[in-house]
């Protein structure tokens, strides 16, 4: 059985804000950390200032070592991969060449691969066949984790002992990780909530007010639940931190990149400009989420509306008008 003590050194793949925050969280859990960044400038900046460029004002302890060498990750006891979902396969294929078989590889991305419709643990399993996939998700902003503010998330794997051991190894007093044996439910919550956050941002950007946002979030969560149940997710997972918890956070705060993206769309900016140079995972997830729902006959009008806006098939006000014109029926 794997125990928390086995994970003395954690590899963090990706030195963006969230990767740096998780590296710091692992260090606070008394783990040594190897933080991989793609570019040498980021590594040099970390070594010079002990701060990650994407997470300024938060000091990284000496337990965190930055590197551009993927080979340096081969000696770690587990990996947490924070690269965006659409880049995950490429990174995992590169890792597969150097990683020992049986190494836990935890995805911290929230999305669905556009080209295949696969969830992130499935991408890891395909691209890095020797890995033991897991998923980390839940209501968390990098800045909150970095500042040591109380945060709770979920770590899931099909092997419950692995999930428990990883959760114990990475938890600290302010960063609480609950474990689960339902990775699909955790992945669906993280992917679908990003699309709902875009819709919530659009609602506020249009000036429709808090009552409209509350209604949209409630109906959107019903869509998430239907999609999750059709894909075998457990109801408890969807109602937990990685489902409802993340929906609440992402649909309520402009700190959420997806909410901020939707807000800009609602205020009249076009799709190309709305992201403001920042990644909004939901913009890539919306189309594949809606497509997967249609294939199974799952009704997801809010996801469809967001996908149509991003694809340029409908304008923001046109899409919202279409949602408001839907027939009244019993609430399900």
Tab-separated table of C-alpha atoms in Angstrom:
chain	number	residue	atom	x	y	z
A	1	UNK	CA	0.000	0.000	0.000
A	2	UNK	CA	1.255	3.473	-0.862
A	3	UNK	CA	1.604	5.796	2.127
A	4	UNK	CA	2.118	9.544	2.386
A	5	UNK	CA	5.710	9.098	3.563
A	6	UNK	CA	6.627	7.619	0.181
A	7	UNK	CA	6.192	11.026	-1.460
A	8	UNK	CA	9.262	12.861	-0.201
A	9	UNK	CA	9.846	14.747	-3.453
A	10	UNK	CA	7.063	16.177	-5.619
A	11	UNK	CA	7.528	17.332	-9.200
A	12	UNK	CA	5.470	20.313	-10.383
A	13	UNK	CA	5.154	20.561	-14.156
A	14	UNK	CA	4.375	24.154	-15.115
A	15	UNK	CA	5.541	27.288	-13.299
A	16	UNK	CA	2.545	29.530	-13.947
A	17	UNK	CA	0.629	31.038	-11.050
A	18	UNK	CA	-1.163	27.825	-10.126
A	19	UNK	CA	1.913	25.644	-10.531
A	20	UNK	CA	3.951	27.963	-8.323
A	21	UNK	CA	1.160	28.047	-5.736
A	22	UNK	CA	0.962	24.245	-5.618
A	23	UNK	CA	4.756	24.043	-5.371
A	24	UNK	CA	4.568	26.307	-2.350
A	25	UNK	CA	1.725	24.231	-0.893
A	26	UNK	CA	3.787	21.052	-1.285
A	27	UNK	CA	6.751	22.725	0.397
A	28	UNK	CA	4.507	23.746	3.303
A	29	UNK	CA	3.543	20.065	3.557
A	30	UNK	CA	7.265	19.389	4.156
A	31	UNK	CA	7.972	17.980	0.719
A	32	UNK	CA	10.932	18.749	-1.477
A	33	UNK	CA	9.731	20.187	-4.794
A	34	UNK	CA	11.174	20.186	-8.297
A	35	UNK	CA	9.388	22.933	-10.249
A	36	UNK	CA	9.697	22.590	-14.018
A	37	UNK	CA	9.306	25.582	-16.325
A	38	UNK	CA	9.466	25.554	-20.090
A	39	UNK	CA	11.631	28.674	-20.433
A	40	UNK	CA	14.981	29.484	-18.874
A	41	UNK	CA	13.972	33.068	-18.066
A	42	UNK	CA	11.354	31.869	-15.601
A	43	UNK	CA	13.836	29.553	-13.892
A	44	UNK	CA	16.436	32.323	-13.716
A	45	UNK	CA	13.885	34.712	-12.218
A	46	UNK	CA	12.911	32.167	-9.554
A	47	UNK	CA	16.536	31.518	-8.656
A	48	UNK	CA	17.300	35.249	-8.508
A	49	UNK	CA	14.241	36.490	-6.605
A	50	UNK	CA	12.776	33.313	-5.040
A	51	UNK	CA	9.459	34.380	-6.572
A	52	UNK	CA	7.605	32.958	-9.574
A	53	UNK	CA	6.983	35.675	-12.211
A	54	UNK	CA	3.288	34.709	-12.445
A	55	UNK	CA	2.808	34.759	-8.675
A	56	UNK	CA	4.586	37.899	-7.481
A	57	UNK	CA	4.868	38.803	-3.838
A	58	UNK	CA	4.935	35.189	-2.633
A	59	UNK	CA	8.322	33.804	-1.627
A	60	UNK	CA	9.274	30.273	-2.647
A	61	UNK	CA	11.301	28.445	0.033
A	62	UNK	CA	14.622	26.738	-0.600
A	63	UNK	CA	12.800	23.394	-0.676
A	64	UNK	CA	11.587	24.403	-4.170
A	65	UNK	CA	14.149	23.903	-6.938
A	66	UNK	CA	13.363	25.297	-10.389
A	67	UNK	CA	14.572	23.649	-13.584
A	68	UNK	CA	14.022	23.501	-17.350
A	69	UNK	CA	15.111	19.865	-17.472
A	70	UNK	CA	12.377	17.274	-17.756
A	71	UNK	CA	14.967	14.662	-16.776
A	72	UNK	CA	15.126	16.245	-13.314
A	73	UNK	CA	11.553	15.074	-12.770
A	74	UNK	CA	12.504	11.414	-13.201
A	75	UNK	CA	13.745	11.170	-9.601
A	76	UNK	CA	10.574	12.572	-8.013
A	77	UNK	CA	8.016	10.413	-6.213
A	78	UNK	CA	4.913	11.935	-7.836
A	79	UNK	CA	4.131	14.607	-10.407
A	80	UNK	CA	1.483	17.322	-10.403
A	81	UNK	CA	0.940	18.679	-13.920
A	82	UNK	CA	-0.524	22.187	-14.133
A	83	UNK	CA	-0.238	22.846	-17.867
A	84	UNK	CA	-3.505	23.686	-19.725
A	85	UNK	CA	-5.648	20.769	-20.839
A	86	UNK	CA	-4.973	21.288	-24.533
A	87	UNK	CA	-1.193	21.085	-23.880
A	88	UNK	CA	-1.377	18.107	-21.529
A	89	UNK	CA	-0.887	15.384	-24.149
A	90	UNK	CA	2.265	16.964	-25.589
A	91	UNK	CA	3.824	17.349	-22.153
A	92	UNK	CA	2.883	13.819	-21.074
A	93	UNK	CA	4.343	12.327	-24.247
A	94	UNK	CA	7.629	14.059	-23.457
A	95	UNK	CA	7.471	12.858	-19.851
A	96	UNK	CA	6.744	9.266	-20.899
A	97	UNK	CA	10.256	8.961	-22.279
A	98	UNK	CA	11.965	9.659	-18.958
A	99	UNK	CA	9.553	8.709	-16.157
A	100	UNK	CA	9.734	5.369	-14.328
A	101	UNK	CA	6.723	3.093	-14.637
A	102	UNK	CA	4.170	3.370	-11.847
A	103	UNK	CA	4.807	7.031	-11.032
A	104	UNK	CA	1.659	8.905	-9.915
A	105	UNK	CA	0.863	11.757	-12.323
A	106	UNK	CA	-1.761	14.180	-11.027
A	107	UNK	CA	-3.515	16.545	-13.415
A	108	UNK	CA	-4.448	19.961	-12.052
A	109	UNK	CA	-6.038	21.064	-15.336
A	110	UNK	CA	-9.780	21.665	-15.656
A	111	UNK	CA	-11.027	20.821	-19.113
A	112	UNK	CA	-11.704	18.243	-21.824
A	113	UNK	CA	-9.327	17.594	-24.710
A	114	UNK	CA	-10.967	19.199	-27.743
A	115	UNK	CA	-9.679	16.826	-30.389
A	116	UNK	CA	-10.655	13.592	-28.603
A	117	UNK	CA	-13.293	14.337	-25.952
A	118	UNK	CA	-11.049	12.705	-23.344
A	119	UNK	CA	-10.798	13.816	-19.737
A	120	UNK	CA	-7.390	14.645	-18.324
A	121	UNK	CA	-6.728	11.352	-16.530
A	122	UNK	CA	-7.566	9.564	-19.796
A	123	UNK	CA	-5.086	11.763	-21.654
A	124	UNK	CA	-2.407	10.930	-19.083
A	125	UNK	CA	-3.147	7.205	-19.391
A	126	UNK	CA	-2.845	7.348	-23.182
A	127	UNK	CA	0.168	9.634	-23.485
A	128	UNK	CA	2.112	8.294	-20.495
A	129	UNK	CA	1.120	4.593	-20.332
A	130	UNK	CA	3.217	3.730	-17.290
A	131	UNK	CA	1.760	6.477	-15.121
A	132	UNK	CA	-0.836	6.161	-12.360
A	133	UNK	CA	-3.255	9.001	-13.225
A	134	UNK	CA	-5.032	11.178	-10.690
A	135	UNK	CA	-6.856	14.517	-10.699
A	136	UNK	CA	-6.659	17.505	-8.330
A	137	UNK	CA	-9.500	20.019	-8.526
A	138	UNK	CA	-11.715	22.257	-6.442
A	139	UNK	CA	-12.463	25.876	-5.525
A	140	UNK	CA	-9.035	27.503	-5.379
A	141	UNK	CA	-7.292	30.602	-6.668
A	142	UNK	CA	-3.511	30.583	-6.974
A	143	UNK	CA	-3.163	33.793	-5.007
A	144	UNK	CA	-5.149	32.356	-2.080
A	145	UNK	CA	-3.005	29.214	-1.961
A	146	UNK	CA	0.149	31.290	-2.302
A	147	UNK	CA	-0.802	33.552	0.599
A	148	UNK	CA	-1.609	30.580	2.787
A	149	UNK	CA	-5.320	31.350	3.020
A	150	UNK	CA	-7.608	28.434	3.964
A	151	UNK	CA	-8.380	26.383	0.855
A	152	UNK	CA	-9.949	22.945	0.360
A	153	UNK	CA	-9.805	20.823	-2.811
A	154	UNK	CA	-10.276	17.205	-3.885
A	155	UNK	CA	-7.766	14.673	-5.172
A	156	UNK	CA	-9.191	11.620	-6.911
A	157	UNK	CA	-7.842	8.397	-8.401
A	158	UNK	CA	-9.381	5.068	-9.267
A	159	UNK	CA	-7.095	3.560	-6.624
A	160	UNK	CA	-8.504	4.913	-3.340
A	161	UNK	CA	-5.287	4.134	-1.443
A	162	UNK	CA	-3.283	6.217	-3.893
A	163	UNK	CA	-5.741	9.106	-3.655
A	164	UNK	CA	-5.621	9.011	0.135
A	165	UNK	CA	-1.823	8.847	0.272
A	166	UNK	CA	-1.360	11.725	-2.159
A	167	UNK	CA	-3.937	13.836	-0.329
A	168	UNK	CA	-2.181	13.241	2.974
A	169	UNK	CA	1.235	13.974	1.479
A	170	UNK	CA	0.210	17.322	-0.033
A	171	UNK	CA	-2.081	18.630	2.709
A	172	UNK	CA	-1.087	21.262	5.248
A	173	UNK	CA	-3.058	23.191	7.899
A	174	UNK	CA	-4.298	25.824	5.409
A	175	UNK	CA	-4.401	23.614	2.295
A	176	UNK	CA	-6.812	20.775	2.913
A	177	UNK	CA	-7.118	17.972	0.365
A	178	UNK	CA	-10.026	15.537	0.509
A	179	UNK	CA	-9.593	12.242	-1.330
A	180	UNK	CA	-12.003	10.480	-3.667
A	181	UNK	CA	-12.201	7.342	-5.804
A	182	UNK	CA	-14.339	9.164	-8.415
A	183	UNK	CA	-11.901	10.894	-10.786
A	184	UNK	CA	-14.531	11.225	-13.516
A	185	UNK	CA	-16.853	13.189	-11.271
A	186	UNK	CA	-14.015	15.479	-10.196
A	187	UNK	CA	-12.963	16.044	-13.811
A	188	UNK	CA	-16.486	16.793	-15.000
A	189	UNK	CA	-17.028	19.321	-12.220
A	190	UNK	CA	-13.814	21.145	-13.091
A	191	UNK	CA	-14.481	21.182	-16.828
A	192	UNK	CA	-18.166	22.104	-16.829
A	193	UNK	CA	-17.889	24.807	-14.161
A	194	UNK	CA	-15.561	26.801	-16.432
A	195	UNK	CA	-18.265	26.969	-19.097
A	196	UNK	CA	-20.843	28.008	-16.499
A	197	UNK	CA	-18.473	30.702	-15.226
A	198	UNK	CA	-18.322	32.192	-18.732
A	199	UNK	CA	-22.126	32.250	-18.848
A	200	UNK	CA	-22.280	33.880	-15.402
A	201	UNK	CA	-19.801	36.529	-16.505
A	202	UNK	CA	-21.860	37.244	-19.613
A	203	UNK	CA	-24.966	37.685	-17.460
A	204	UNK	CA	-23.275	40.273	-15.243
A	205	UNK	CA	-21.602	41.955	-18.217
A	206	UNK	CA	-25.008	42.457	-19.809
A	207	UNK	CA	-26.208	44.150	-16.624
A	208	UNK	CA	-28.856	41.527	-15.853
A	209	UNK	CA	-28.134	41.558	-12.117
A	210	UNK	CA	-27.622	39.111	-9.304
A	211	UNK	CA	-31.019	37.425	-9.517
A	212	UNK	CA	-30.313	36.444	-13.109
A	213	UNK	CA	-26.866	35.161	-12.163
A	214	UNK	CA	-28.315	33.032	-9.361
A	215	UNK	CA	-30.903	31.536	-11.715
A	216	UNK	CA	-28.266	30.816	-14.350
A	217	UNK	CA	-25.931	29.150	-11.838
A	218	UNK	CA	-28.739	26.950	-10.518
A	219	UNK	CA	-29.877	25.889	-13.977
A	220	UNK	CA	-26.296	25.479	-15.101
A	221	UNK	CA	-25.529	23.205	-12.202
A	222	UNK	CA	-28.500	21.065	-13.239
A	223	UNK	CA	-26.816	20.706	-16.632
A	224	UNK	CA	-23.523	19.744	-14.982
A	225	UNK	CA	-25.310	17.164	-12.839
A	226	UNK	CA	-27.099	15.594	-15.820
A	227	UNK	CA	-23.858	15.391	-17.781
A	228	UNK	CA	-21.989	13.942	-14.819
A	229	UNK	CA	-24.574	11.286	-14.054
A	230	UNK	CA	-24.624	10.210	-17.720
A	231	UNK	CA	-20.856	9.698	-17.521
A	232	UNK	CA	-20.929	7.689	-14.315
A	233	UNK	CA	-20.012	10.418	-11.859
A	234	UNK	CA	-21.156	10.031	-8.269
A	235	UNK	CA	-23.752	12.494	-7.021
A	236	UNK	CA	-21.733	13.155	-3.860
A	237	UNK	CA	-18.767	14.232	-5.979
A	238	UNK	CA	-20.830	16.618	-8.091
A	239	UNK	CA	-22.270	18.181	-4.921
A	240	UNK	CA	-18.833	18.443	-3.340
A	241	UNK	CA	-15.805	20.712	-3.539
A	242	UNK	CA	-14.831	19.871	-7.119
A	243	UNK	CA	-18.404	20.293	-8.381
A	244	UNK	CA	-20.741	22.681	-6.621
A	245	UNK	CA	-17.923	24.237	-4.611
A	246	UNK	CA	-15.961	25.209	-7.714
A	247	UNK	CA	-19.125	26.416	-9.473
A	248	UNK	CA	-19.837	28.794	-6.590
A	249	UNK	CA	-16.310	30.238	-6.633
A	250	UNK	CA	-15.887	30.526	-10.396
A	251	UNK	CA	-19.316	31.996	-11.085
A	252	UNK	CA	-19.031	34.640	-8.372
A	253	UNK	CA	-15.608	36.215	-8.712
A	254	UNK	CA	-13.831	38.226	-11.439
A	255	UNK	CA	-10.636	36.549	-10.184
A	256	UNK	CA	-11.867	33.584	-12.222
A	257	UNK	CA	-10.409	33.868	-15.714
A	258	UNK	CA	-13.499	32.243	-17.162
A	259	UNK	CA	-15.857	34.630	-15.372
A	260	UNK	CA	-13.699	37.592	-16.447
A	261	UNK	CA	-13.767	36.313	-20.048
A	262	UNK	CA	-17.573	36.081	-19.980
A	263	UNK	CA	-17.849	39.498	-18.323
A	264	UNK	CA	-15.855	41.038	-21.178
A	265	UNK	CA	-18.074	39.283	-23.740
A	266	UNK	CA	-21.188	40.608	-22.014
A	267	UNK	CA	-19.727	44.099	-22.066
A	268	UNK	CA	-19.360	43.932	-25.835
A	269	UNK	CA	-15.788	42.790	-26.437
A	270	UNK	CA	-15.214	40.200	-29.146
A	271	UNK	CA	-14.007	36.668	-28.424
A	272	UNK	CA	-10.448	37.382	-29.550
A	273	UNK	CA	-10.046	40.332	-27.176
A	274	UNK	CA	-12.140	39.177	-24.219
A	275	UNK	CA	-9.515	36.904	-22.677
A	276	UNK	CA	-7.073	39.794	-22.309
A	277	UNK	CA	-4.102	37.565	-22.996
A	278	UNK	CA	-5.034	35.117	-20.233
A	279	UNK	CA	-6.106	31.511	-20.667
A	280	UNK	CA	-9.806	30.792	-20.147
A	281	UNK	CA	-10.062	26.988	-20.236
A	282	UNK	CA	-13.835	27.141	-20.648
A	283	UNK	CA	-13.436	28.753	-24.058
A	284	UNK	CA	-11.842	25.514	-25.287
A	285	UNK	CA	-14.145	23.226	-23.306
A	286	UNK	CA	-17.522	24.674	-24.333
A	287	UNK	CA	-17.718	23.191	-27.825
A	288	UNK	CA	-16.580	19.685	-26.901
A	289	UNK	CA	-18.779	19.664	-23.780
A	290	UNK	CA	-21.834	20.624	-25.825
A	291	UNK	CA	-20.948	18.076	-28.514
A	292	UNK	CA	-20.524	15.254	-26.001
A	293	UNK	CA	-23.861	16.174	-24.432
A	294	UNK	CA	-25.644	16.072	-27.802
A	295	UNK	CA	-24.175	12.639	-28.545
A	296	UNK	CA	-25.807	11.264	-25.393
A	297	UNK	CA	-29.042	13.211	-25.721
A	298	UNK	CA	-28.279	15.353	-22.654
A	299	UNK	CA	-29.970	18.744	-22.656
A	300	UNK	CA	-27.421	21.498	-21.896
A	301	UNK	CA	-28.788	24.761	-23.326
A	302	UNK	CA	-26.432	27.017	-21.370
A	303	UNK	CA	-23.359	25.126	-22.554
A	304	UNK	CA	-24.758	25.198	-26.096
A	305	UNK	CA	-25.271	28.957	-25.880
A	306	UNK	CA	-21.710	29.568	-24.662
A	307	UNK	CA	-20.319	27.299	-27.383
A	308	UNK	CA	-22.329	29.180	-30.020
A	309	UNK	CA	-21.046	32.560	-28.816
A	310	UNK	CA	-17.410	31.443	-28.824
A	311	UNK	CA	-17.757	29.865	-32.269
A	312	UNK	CA	-19.299	33.066	-33.622
A	313	UNK	CA	-22.520	31.261	-34.504
A	314	UNK	CA	-24.582	33.656	-32.400
A	315	UNK	CA	-24.183	37.010	-30.697
A	316	UNK	CA	-24.237	37.396	-26.935
A	317	UNK	CA	-27.666	39.030	-26.734
A	318	UNK	CA	-29.092	36.649	-29.338
A	319	UNK	CA	-27.903	33.633	-27.333
A	320	UNK	CA	-29.295	34.982	-24.070
A	321	UNK	CA	-32.598	35.846	-25.723
A	322	UNK	CA	-32.779	32.258	-26.949
A	323	UNK	CA	-32.291	30.951	-23.415
A	324	UNK	CA	-35.001	33.251	-22.067
A	325	UNK	CA	-37.398	32.126	-24.784
A	326	UNK	CA	-37.180	28.451	-23.840
A	327	UNK	CA	-40.550	26.912	-22.897
A	328	UNK	CA	-41.575	26.956	-19.253
A	329	UNK	CA	-41.693	23.523	-17.680
A	330	UNK	CA	-41.330	21.681	-14.397
A	331	UNK	CA	-38.007	22.306	-12.683
A	332	UNK	CA	-35.778	19.236	-12.908
